[in-house]
Amino acid sequence: MKNRSLVSINDFSKEEILKIVELAAKFEENPNQDLLKNKVVASLFFEPSTRTRLSFETAINRLGGRVVGFTDASSSSTTKGETLKDTIKMISNYADLIVMRHPLEGSARYASEQSGVPIVNAGDGANQHPTQTMLDLYSIQKTQGTLENLNIFMVGDLKYGRTVHSLLQAMAHFNPVFNFISPEELRIPDEYKYWLDSKGIQYYEHSEFTDIISRADILYMTRVQRERFADPIEYEKVKNVYILKNSMLENTKDNLRILHPLPRVNEISTDVDANPKAYYFEQAENGVYARMAIMSSILGVV
Amino acid sequence: MSKKKELSVNAIKEGTVIDHIPASYLFKVISILGLDHCENLITFGTNLGSNRYGKKAIIKVADKFFEDEDLNRIALIAPEARLNIIRDYEVVEKKEVIVPQEIIGIAKCFNPKCITNNEEITTKFNLVNSNVLALKCHYCEKITTEEHLVIL
Ligand SMILES: [Zn+2]
């Protein structure tokens, strides 16, 4: 993957995913390494995302690299009407790698075609966020000891949730069983179901969030947002149905871990936080190691 | 009978006749095939009656034989187009168009948040296997289906 951009999780093969996961574990053991000494990484956030930006910048700093860039579009030349193409052409002459977050979908793919240096997509609108997926995969590997043959439950907004779609595509390499739990309005789109069918992967859809989770190895929670509903009454009906409470975890498997891309609103009650099966805060920390693994692989220093 | 008459009226000795173009897309087809910059003798007829669907148009280009790859670029807007290859006033070959696997610069991505709808970028799609016409945007990865298809 040396010198290649990471725009979509599909840009990585199964072997490459496993290599990143393995490397992330090594960085977790020994996080301070000077592998990016004398490297400059441009961190271009055309829309603010403090959580993702700090994770990337921590990863770069731990690797001894230097960061240039901006934290939102108002402090960049885009407010003066500069095109994305021009911004990328200019910055790719300065930096060794570009980390980019942009509100428009497809912007990262386009930037990778214009840039002389690799692009790491830190989120392009509702499209892809592959480093989030890599940290999800690393979290699953770390807590389950494997990525193979797991029963993955995804809960909440399965229609618009990009983390759900990317994780589903990446996990498809590892013979999973999926269970999708969502309100009718936010069901997993048909295109993903056709795709799973074509891969021969088992999945089940449910509209009720009940004790079926007793079979889960991973419970991947997402936010159900009010603005996704055309009819506010529909939102009121479902908003409290897809909330995980500690009492629901009683009969679940010992190895079950609860993941959430964060930030959460109310979809996981705070009484779950103390349960050893809650993993979402550690999951966020894993993002730093996953990003260290991705950037050092692309820069060819490992 | 009427078809034969048309052909004889504007008969070309050598070249290509493109028939069954939807009349509303005649000028689009001309532009996609670059005929507006072509020096050859070109005759066309439009708003001709058609029993297939609506009115049709026909283009005859003398002394020109297109590559399949170029002709297939019109398949999105003229899926029913029929091509007659003419040699010495005779139809020597008939062809149909097929939608190509990769479609560059003809269709518009239906996703308003797609970068191609916000910056000057040539669109690019891959044909998705399905029972309806479905194009996957190379950039935003969203699928534009026939009902949302807009020709640029
Ligand atoms: Zn698009």
Short mmCIF file of C-alpha atoms and ligand atoms in Angstrom, two decimals:
data_model
loop_
_atom_site.label_atom_id
_atom_site.label_comp_id
_atom_site.label_asym_id
_atom_site.label_seq_id
_atom_site.Cartn_x
_atom_site.Cartn_y
_atom_site.Cartn_z
CA MET A 1 0.00 0.00 0.00
CA LYS A 2 3.07 2.25 -0.14
CA ASN A 3 2.28 5.58 -1.80
CA ARG A 4 -1.37 4.64 -2.29
CA SER A 5 -4.25 6.79 -1.13
CA LEU A 6 -6.82 5.42 1.30
CA VAL A 7 -10.15 6.82 0.12
CA SER A 8 -12.54 3.94 0.72
CA ILE A 9 -12.21 0.83 2.88
CA ASN A 10 -12.59 -1.14 -0.36
CA ASP A 11 -9.18 0.17 -1.40
CA PHE A 12 -7.66 -2.32 1.08
CA SER A 13 -7.60 -6.06 0.43
CA LYS A 14 -8.22 -8.59 3.19
CA GLU A 15 -4.45 -9.10 3.56
CA GLU A 16 -3.86 -5.36 3.80
CA ILE A 17 -6.57 -5.00 6.45
CA LEU A 18 -4.95 -7.77 8.49
CA LYS A 19 -1.55 -6.16 8.09
CA ILE A 20 -2.86 -2.82 9.42
CA VAL A 21 -4.56 -4.54 12.36
CA GLU A 22 -1.33 -6.35 13.22
CA LEU A 23 0.68 -3.15 12.92
CA ALA A 24 -1.80 -1.23 15.10
CA ALA A 25 -1.19 -3.77 17.87
CA LYS A 26 2.56 -3.16 17.60
CA PHE A 27 2.07 0.59 17.85
CA GLU A 28 -0.12 0.12 20.89
CA GLU A 29 2.70 -1.82 22.58
CA ASN A 30 5.22 0.82 21.67
CA PRO A 31 3.46 4.07 20.73
CA ASN A 32 6.39 6.46 20.56
CA GLN A 33 8.44 5.84 17.46
CA ASP A 34 10.25 8.32 15.27
CA LEU A 35 9.17 6.73 11.99
CA LEU A 36 7.82 9.98 10.53
CA LYS A 37 10.81 12.10 11.54
CA ASN A 38 11.41 14.71 8.81
CA LYS A 39 7.97 14.04 7.31
CA VAL A 40 5.31 16.72 6.98
CA VAL A 41 1.66 15.70 7.02
CA ALA A 42 -0.99 18.18 5.87
CA SER A 43 -4.17 17.97 7.92
CA LEU A 44 -6.90 19.63 5.86
CA PHE A 45 -10.23 19.88 7.65
CA PHE A 46 -12.68 21.62 5.31
CA GLU A 47 -15.28 21.03 8.01
CA PRO A 48 -14.53 20.80 11.71
CA SER A 49 -14.25 17.41 13.39
CA THR A 50 -12.25 17.85 16.54
CA ARG A 51 -12.38 14.20 17.53
CA THR A 52 -11.04 12.85 14.23
CA ARG A 53 -8.50 15.64 13.84
CA LEU A 54 -7.03 15.16 17.32
CA SER A 55 -6.78 11.43 16.75
CA PHE A 56 -4.84 11.94 13.51
CA GLU A 57 -2.65 14.67 14.93
CA THR A 58 -1.86 12.58 18.01
CA ALA A 59 -0.90 9.69 15.73
CA ILE A 60 1.38 11.95 13.65
CA ASN A 61 3.01 13.43 16.74
CA ARG A 62 3.59 10.03 18.33
CA LEU A 63 5.38 9.02 15.12
CA GLY A 64 7.58 12.12 15.30
CA GLY A 65 6.09 13.76 12.20
CA ARG A 66 5.08 17.38 11.77
CA VAL A 67 1.62 18.71 10.96
CA VAL A 68 0.54 21.68 8.86
CA GLY A 69 -2.99 22.55 7.83
CA PHE A 70 -6.27 24.08 8.91
CA THR A 71 -9.09 23.05 11.18
CA ASP A 72 -12.10 24.37 9.29
CA ALA A 73 -12.85 25.89 5.90
CA SER A 74 -13.16 29.44 7.25
CA SER A 75 -9.43 29.54 7.98
CA SER A 76 -8.51 28.19 4.54
CA SER A 77 -8.42 29.78 1.10
CA THR A 78 -11.60 27.91 0.08
CA THR A 79 -13.58 30.77 1.60
CA LYS A 80 -11.93 32.97 -1.03
CA GLY A 81 -13.38 30.66 -3.68
CA GLU A 82 -10.36 28.50 -4.36
CA THR A 83 -11.29 25.14 -5.86
CA LEU A 84 -10.47 21.89 -4.11
CA LYS A 85 -8.28 20.99 -7.07
CA ASP A 86 -6.11 24.10 -6.66
CA THR A 87 -5.82 23.67 -2.89
CA ILE A 88 -4.75 20.05 -3.28
CA LYS A 89 -2.31 20.79 -6.15
CA MET A 90 -0.61 23.42 -4.03
CA ILE A 91 -0.47 21.51 -0.76
CA SER A 92 0.71 18.28 -2.36
CA ASN A 93 3.86 20.22 -3.25
CA TYR A 94 4.47 20.97 0.43
CA ALA A 95 3.56 17.79 2.29
CA ASP A 96 4.44 14.08 2.16
CA LEU A 97 0.89 12.97 2.96
CA ILE A 98 -2.51 14.70 3.08
CA VAL A 99 -5.18 13.87 5.64
CA MET A 100 -8.43 15.37 4.43
CA ARG A 101 -11.93 15.85 5.81
CA HIS A 102 -14.47 17.43 3.46
CA PRO A 103 -18.26 17.84 3.54
CA LEU A 104 -18.78 16.83 -0.10
CA GLU A 105 -19.05 13.18 -1.10
CA GLY A 106 -16.41 11.95 -3.52
CA SER A 107 -14.07 14.83 -2.65
CA ALA A 108 -11.40 12.46 -1.34
CA ARG A 109 -11.40 10.31 -4.50
CA TYR A 110 -11.13 13.46 -6.60
CA ALA A 111 -8.34 14.85 -4.41
CA SER A 112 -6.42 11.57 -4.74
CA GLU A 113 -6.55 11.99 -8.54
CA GLN A 114 -5.23 15.55 -8.34
CA SER A 115 -2.61 15.07 -5.65
CA GLY A 116 1.01 14.15 -6.16
CA VAL A 117 1.11 12.62 -2.67
CA PRO A 118 -1.20 10.03 -1.06
CA ILE A 119 -4.50 11.16 0.48
CA VAL A 120 -5.98 9.64 3.61
CA ASN A 121 -9.73 10.24 3.69
CA ALA A 122 -10.80 11.42 7.13
CA GLY A 123 -14.45 11.50 6.05
CA ASP A 124 -16.08 12.76 2.82
CA GLY A 125 -19.63 13.76 3.67
CA ALA A 126 -21.84 10.74 4.24
CA ASN A 127 -19.69 8.60 1.97
CA GLN A 128 -16.58 6.98 3.45
CA HIS A 129 -14.54 7.20 6.62
CA PRO A 130 -12.08 4.34 6.22
CA THR A 131 -9.86 5.09 9.21
CA GLN A 132 -12.93 4.81 11.45
CA THR A 133 -13.56 1.40 9.91
CA MET A 134 -9.95 0.36 10.52
CA LEU A 135 -10.23 1.31 14.18
CA ASP A 136 -13.50 -0.62 14.42
CA LEU A 137 -11.78 -3.66 12.92
CA TYR A 138 -8.83 -3.30 15.25
CA SER A 139 -11.22 -3.05 18.20
CA ILE A 140 -13.04 -6.20 17.10
CA GLN A 141 -9.78 -8.13 16.60
CA LYS A 142 -8.46 -6.97 19.95
CA THR A 143 -11.57 -7.92 21.93
CA GLN A 144 -12.44 -11.15 20.11
CA GLY A 145 -8.95 -12.39 19.23
CA THR A 146 -10.12 -12.83 15.63
CA LEU A 147 -12.13 -11.19 12.88
CA GLU A 148 -13.41 -14.53 11.54
CA ASN A 149 -16.86 -16.08 12.02
CA LEU A 150 -18.35 -13.45 14.31
CA ASN A 151 -21.98 -12.60 14.92
CA ILE A 152 -22.25 -8.85 14.46
CA PHE A 153 -25.33 -6.92 15.52
CA MET A 154 -25.77 -3.42 14.13
CA VAL A 155 -28.37 -1.22 15.79
CA GLY A 156 -29.98 2.14 15.00
CA ASP A 157 -29.60 4.15 11.81
CA LEU A 158 -28.54 1.56 9.27
CA LYS A 159 -29.73 3.62 6.32
CA TYR A 160 -27.54 6.71 6.55
CA GLY A 161 -24.85 5.49 8.95
CA ARG A 162 -21.67 5.44 6.87
CA THR A 163 -19.69 3.68 9.61
CA VAL A 164 -22.17 0.82 9.41
CA HIS A 165 -21.86 0.48 5.63
CA SER A 166 -18.07 0.57 5.62
CA LEU A 167 -17.77 -1.88 8.51
CA LEU A 168 -20.19 -4.23 6.80
CA GLN A 169 -18.10 -4.18 3.62
CA ALA A 170 -14.84 -4.73 5.46
CA MET A 171 -16.20 -7.52 7.71
CA ALA A 172 -17.52 -9.33 4.63
CA HIS A 173 -13.95 -10.66 4.15
CA PHE A 174 -14.26 -12.64 7.40
CA ASN A 175 -17.35 -14.84 7.09
CA PRO A 176 -19.60 -12.98 9.54
CA VAL A 177 -23.29 -13.31 10.36
CA PHE A 178 -25.03 -9.94 10.50
CA ASN A 179 -28.12 -8.98 12.46
CA PHE A 180 -29.56 -5.59 11.59
CA ILE A 181 -31.84 -3.92 14.12
CA SER A 182 -33.44 -0.65 13.03
CA PRO A 183 -36.71 1.25 12.69
CA GLU A 184 -38.52 0.64 9.42
CA GLU A 185 -37.48 4.08 8.07
CA LEU A 186 -33.79 3.46 8.70
CA ARG A 187 -33.37 -0.09 7.42
CA ILE A 188 -30.20 -1.16 5.69
CA PRO A 189 -30.45 -0.11 2.01
CA ASP A 190 -31.29 -2.79 -0.54
CA GLU A 191 -28.01 -2.29 -2.42
CA TYR A 192 -26.10 -3.61 0.63
CA LYS A 193 -28.46 -6.56 0.97
CA TYR A 194 -27.98 -7.49 -2.70
CA TRP A 195 -24.26 -7.17 -2.20
CA LEU A 196 -24.30 -9.44 0.86
CA ASP A 197 -26.44 -11.94 -1.08
CA SER A 198 -23.90 -11.95 -3.89
CA LYS A 199 -21.17 -12.77 -1.35
CA GLY A 200 -23.26 -15.51 0.26
CA ILE A 201 -23.20 -13.80 3.65
CA GLN A 202 -26.01 -14.49 6.13
CA TYR A 203 -27.97 -11.59 7.56
CA TYR A 204 -31.20 -11.08 9.44
CA GLU A 205 -33.28 -7.94 9.83
CA HIS A 206 -35.24 -7.06 12.94
CA SER A 207 -37.29 -4.07 13.96
CA GLU A 208 -37.32 -4.92 17.66
CA PHE A 209 -34.38 -4.52 19.98
CA THR A 210 -34.90 -7.47 22.32
CA ASP A 211 -33.08 -10.43 23.85
CA ILE A 212 -31.98 -11.63 20.41
CA ILE A 213 -28.73 -9.87 21.29
CA SER A 214 -27.89 -12.85 23.53
CA ARG A 215 -26.17 -14.39 20.49
CA ALA A 216 -24.05 -11.33 19.66
CA ASP A 217 -20.25 -11.15 19.72
CA ILE A 218 -20.27 -7.48 18.74
CA LEU A 219 -23.04 -4.96 19.30
CA TYR A 220 -22.42 -1.95 17.07
CA MET A 221 -24.63 0.94 18.22
CA THR A 222 -25.36 4.09 16.19
CA ARG A 223 -27.35 7.28 16.70
CA VAL A 224 -30.94 7.59 15.50
CA GLN A 225 -31.15 11.26 14.54
CA ARG A 226 -34.34 13.30 14.49
CA GLU A 227 -33.47 14.97 11.16
CA ARG A 228 -33.52 11.60 9.38
CA PHE A 229 -37.29 11.36 9.77
CA ALA A 230 -39.67 13.08 7.36
CA ASP A 231 -42.43 12.71 9.92
CA PRO A 232 -41.54 13.91 13.47
CA ILE A 233 -44.21 11.63 14.94
CA GLU A 234 -42.35 8.63 13.56
CA TYR A 235 -39.21 9.81 15.32
CA GLU A 236 -41.05 10.20 18.62
CA LYS A 237 -42.36 6.64 18.25
CA VAL A 238 -38.94 5.05 17.76
CA LYS A 239 -36.56 7.32 19.62
CA ASN A 240 -36.69 5.33 22.84
CA VAL A 241 -36.88 1.89 21.25
CA TYR A 242 -33.26 1.66 20.15
CA ILE A 243 -31.65 2.50 23.46
CA LEU A 244 -29.31 0.01 25.09
CA LYS A 245 -29.80 -0.33 28.84
CA ASN A 246 -27.58 -2.27 31.20
CA SER A 247 -30.40 -4.65 32.14
CA MET A 248 -30.55 -5.84 28.52
CA LEU A 249 -27.01 -7.22 28.79
CA GLU A 250 -27.83 -9.80 31.46
CA ASN A 251 -28.04 -12.86 29.24
CA THR A 252 -25.44 -11.85 26.69
CA LYS A 253 -22.22 -13.72 25.90
CA ASP A 254 -19.13 -13.08 28.00
CA ASN A 255 -17.10 -12.07 24.98
CA LEU A 256 -19.71 -9.53 23.83
CA ARG A 257 -18.35 -6.01 23.39
CA ILE A 258 -20.36 -2.88 22.67
CA LEU A 259 -18.97 -0.51 20.09
CA HIS A 260 -20.15 2.96 19.09
CA PRO A 261 -18.45 5.42 16.73
CA LEU A 262 -19.15 8.28 19.22
CA PRO A 263 -20.32 10.84 20.08
CA ARG A 264 -23.36 9.21 21.57
CA VAL A 265 -26.51 11.07 22.50
CA ASN A 266 -28.83 8.80 24.48
CA GLU A 267 -28.70 5.52 22.55
CA ILE A 268 -26.52 3.89 25.20
CA SER A 269 -27.67 4.62 28.77
CA THR A 270 -24.91 5.77 31.05
CA ASP A 271 -25.52 2.74 33.30
CA VAL A 272 -23.87 0.63 30.59
CA ASP A 273 -20.58 2.56 30.88
CA ALA A 274 -19.46 0.64 33.97
CA ASN A 275 -20.25 -2.75 32.41
CA PRO A 276 -17.06 -4.52 31.32
CA LYS A 277 -18.77 -5.22 27.99
CA ALA A 278 -18.81 -1.49 27.19
CA TYR A 279 -15.90 -0.83 24.89
CA TYR A 280 -16.65 2.50 23.16
CA PHE A 281 -14.14 4.63 25.02
CA GLU A 282 -11.27 2.18 24.44
CA GLN A 283 -12.46 1.93 20.85
CA ALA A 284 -11.81 5.66 20.35
CA GLU A 285 -8.29 5.27 21.76
CA ASN A 286 -7.63 2.45 19.29
CA GLY A 287 -8.12 5.03 16.55
CA VAL A 288 -4.72 6.56 17.26
CA TYR A 289 -2.95 3.20 16.78
CA ALA A 290 -4.94 2.34 13.69
CA ARG A 291 -4.09 5.73 12.15
CA MET A 292 -0.41 5.31 13.04
CA ALA A 293 -0.47 1.96 11.24
CA ILE A 294 -2.22 3.39 8.17
CA MET A 295 -0.01 6.46 7.76
CA SER A 296 3.28 4.65 8.34
CA SER A 297 2.27 1.92 5.86
CA ILE A 298 1.33 4.46 3.19
CA LEU A 299 4.55 6.37 3.73
CA GLY A 300 6.45 3.10 3.44
CA VAL A 301 8.34 3.48 6.72
CA VAL A 302 7.33 0.13 8.24
CA MET B 1 -42.08 1.20 -47.10
CA SER B 2 -41.59 4.69 -45.67
CA LYS B 3 -38.18 3.71 -44.33
CA LYS B 4 -37.04 2.58 -47.69
CA LYS B 5 -38.23 5.82 -49.17
CA GLU B 6 -36.30 7.88 -46.63
CA LEU B 7 -33.17 5.96 -47.32
CA SER B 8 -33.52 6.38 -51.04
CA VAL B 9 -34.24 10.10 -50.76
CA ASN B 10 -31.13 10.84 -48.76
CA ALA B 11 -29.16 7.81 -49.74
CA ILE B 12 -25.48 7.80 -48.99
CA LYS B 13 -23.01 5.74 -50.93
CA GLU B 14 -20.70 4.87 -48.05
CA GLY B 15 -21.13 5.60 -44.38
CA THR B 16 -23.27 5.10 -41.30
CA VAL B 17 -26.97 5.62 -40.68
CA ILE B 18 -28.06 5.97 -37.06
CA ASP B 19 -31.77 5.38 -36.75
CA HIS B 20 -34.28 5.34 -33.87
CA ILE B 21 -32.73 8.19 -31.91
CA PRO B 22 -35.32 9.86 -29.63
CA ALA B 23 -36.01 13.18 -31.39
CA SER B 24 -35.39 15.19 -28.22
CA TYR B 25 -31.83 13.83 -28.02
CA LEU B 26 -30.82 14.37 -31.64
CA PHE B 27 -28.51 17.29 -30.93
CA LYS B 28 -27.12 15.54 -27.86
CA VAL B 29 -26.19 12.55 -30.00
CA ILE B 30 -24.58 14.87 -32.54
CA SER B 31 -22.49 16.44 -29.80
CA ILE B 32 -21.54 13.14 -28.08
CA LEU B 33 -20.31 11.74 -31.40
CA GLY B 34 -18.48 14.96 -32.17
CA LEU B 35 -20.44 15.40 -35.43
CA ASP B 36 -20.66 19.13 -34.81
CA HIS B 37 -16.94 19.25 -35.59
CA CYS B 38 -17.05 16.75 -38.41
CA GLU B 39 -16.24 17.76 -42.00
CA ASN B 40 -18.13 14.87 -43.61
CA LEU B 41 -21.46 15.24 -45.35
CA ILE B 42 -24.13 14.76 -42.70
CA THR B 43 -27.88 14.74 -43.21
CA PHE B 44 -30.41 14.34 -40.47
CA GLY B 45 -34.11 14.21 -40.09
CA THR B 46 -36.05 14.73 -36.92
CA ASN B 47 -39.60 14.55 -35.54
CA LEU B 48 -40.21 11.58 -37.78
CA GLY B 49 -43.03 9.29 -36.82
CA SER B 50 -41.98 6.26 -34.86
CA ASN B 51 -43.96 3.30 -33.64
CA ARG B 52 -41.44 2.54 -30.90
CA TYR B 53 -41.80 5.49 -28.61
CA GLY B 54 -42.57 9.04 -29.54
CA LYS B 55 -40.87 10.83 -32.36
CA LYS B 56 -37.56 9.73 -33.66
CA ALA B 57 -34.60 11.21 -35.44
CA ILE B 58 -32.16 9.79 -37.94
CA ILE B 59 -28.60 10.79 -38.81
CA LYS B 60 -26.66 9.80 -41.92
CA VAL B 61 -22.94 10.40 -41.99
CA ALA B 62 -21.19 9.87 -45.30
CA ASP B 63 -17.82 8.15 -45.45
CA LYS B 64 -17.63 7.61 -41.73
CA PHE B 65 -17.48 4.33 -39.82
CA PHE B 66 -17.51 4.66 -36.05
CA GLU B 67 -15.74 2.53 -33.48
CA ASP B 68 -18.22 0.54 -31.34
CA GLU B 69 -16.73 2.22 -28.29
CA ASP B 70 -17.72 5.65 -29.62
CA LEU B 71 -21.17 4.58 -30.71
CA ASN B 72 -21.89 2.94 -27.39
CA ARG B 73 -21.50 6.33 -25.73
CA ILE B 74 -24.95 7.23 -27.08
CA ALA B 75 -26.55 4.12 -25.55
CA LEU B 76 -27.60 5.99 -22.39
CA ILE B 77 -29.75 8.47 -24.29
CA ALA B 78 -30.62 6.40 -27.34
CA PRO B 79 -30.80 2.81 -26.11
CA GLU B 80 -32.94 1.77 -29.08
CA ALA B 81 -30.62 3.24 -31.69
CA ARG B 82 -30.05 1.05 -34.78
CA LEU B 83 -26.96 1.41 -36.89
CA ASN B 84 -26.75 0.59 -40.54
CA ILE B 85 -23.35 0.39 -42.14
CA ILE B 86 -23.61 1.35 -45.81
CA ARG B 87 -21.24 0.24 -48.54
CA ASP B 88 -22.04 1.13 -52.13
CA TYR B 89 -25.65 2.10 -51.26
CA GLU B 90 -26.28 -1.26 -49.61
CA VAL B 91 -26.73 -2.01 -45.92
CA VAL B 92 -23.89 -4.43 -45.24
CA GLU B 93 -24.16 -4.58 -41.48
CA LYS B 94 -26.72 -3.76 -38.76
CA LYS B 95 -25.76 -3.06 -35.17
CA GLU B 96 -27.35 -2.13 -31.88
CA VAL B 97 -25.79 -0.06 -29.13
CA ILE B 98 -24.96 -1.38 -25.67
CA VAL B 99 -24.44 0.69 -22.54
CA PRO B 100 -20.69 0.66 -21.84
CA GLN B 101 -19.21 -0.55 -18.54
CA GLU B 102 -17.69 2.86 -17.89
CA ILE B 103 -19.57 6.07 -18.68
CA ILE B 104 -17.51 9.22 -18.79
CA GLY B 105 -18.97 12.69 -18.95
CA ILE B 106 -22.51 12.04 -20.24
CA ALA B 107 -24.65 11.59 -17.16
CA LYS B 108 -25.08 13.73 -14.08
CA CYS B 109 -24.76 12.26 -10.58
CA PHE B 110 -28.13 12.58 -8.81
CA ASN B 111 -26.47 13.24 -5.44
CA PRO B 112 -26.49 17.02 -4.80
CA LYS B 113 -23.68 16.57 -2.25
CA CYS B 114 -21.43 14.88 -4.79
CA ILE B 115 -18.20 16.74 -5.56
CA THR B 116 -18.99 16.50 -9.30
CA ASN B 117 -22.05 18.71 -8.75
CA ASN B 118 -20.04 21.30 -6.87
CA GLU B 119 -16.81 21.67 -8.79
CA GLU B 120 -16.00 21.48 -12.49
CA ILE B 121 -15.28 17.76 -12.82
CA THR B 122 -16.00 15.30 -15.62
CA THR B 123 -18.41 12.72 -14.23
CA LYS B 124 -17.51 9.06 -14.30
CA PHE B 125 -19.74 6.06 -13.59
CA ASN B 126 -19.57 2.32 -13.61
CA LEU B 127 -22.50 0.29 -14.83
CA VAL B 128 -23.98 -1.77 -12.00
CA ASN B 129 -25.41 -5.20 -12.68
CA SER B 130 -29.13 -4.95 -12.07
CA ASN B 131 -32.42 -5.26 -13.92
CA VAL B 132 -32.77 -1.49 -14.28
CA LEU B 133 -30.18 0.92 -15.62
CA ALA B 134 -28.01 1.81 -12.60
CA LEU B 135 -24.82 3.83 -12.60
CA LYS B 136 -22.43 3.96 -9.67
CA CYS B 137 -20.61 7.27 -9.32
CA HIS B 138 -16.83 6.83 -9.31
CA TYR B 139 -16.58 9.72 -6.83
CA CYS B 140 -19.42 9.65 -4.26
CA GLU B 141 -20.17 5.92 -4.80
CA LYS B 142 -23.93 6.62 -4.88
CA ILE B 143 -26.07 4.86 -7.46
CA THR B 144 -28.04 6.88 -10.00
CA THR B 145 -30.90 4.84 -11.44
CA GLU B 146 -32.80 5.35 -14.66
CA GLU B 147 -35.59 7.36 -13.02
CA HIS B 148 -33.08 9.93 -11.70
CA LEU B 149 -30.88 9.97 -14.76
CA VAL B 150 -30.11 13.43 -16.12
CA ILE B 151 -28.03 13.84 -19.26
CA LEU B 152 -25.46 16.64 -19.13
ZN ZN C 1 -21.51 11.27 -7.38
#
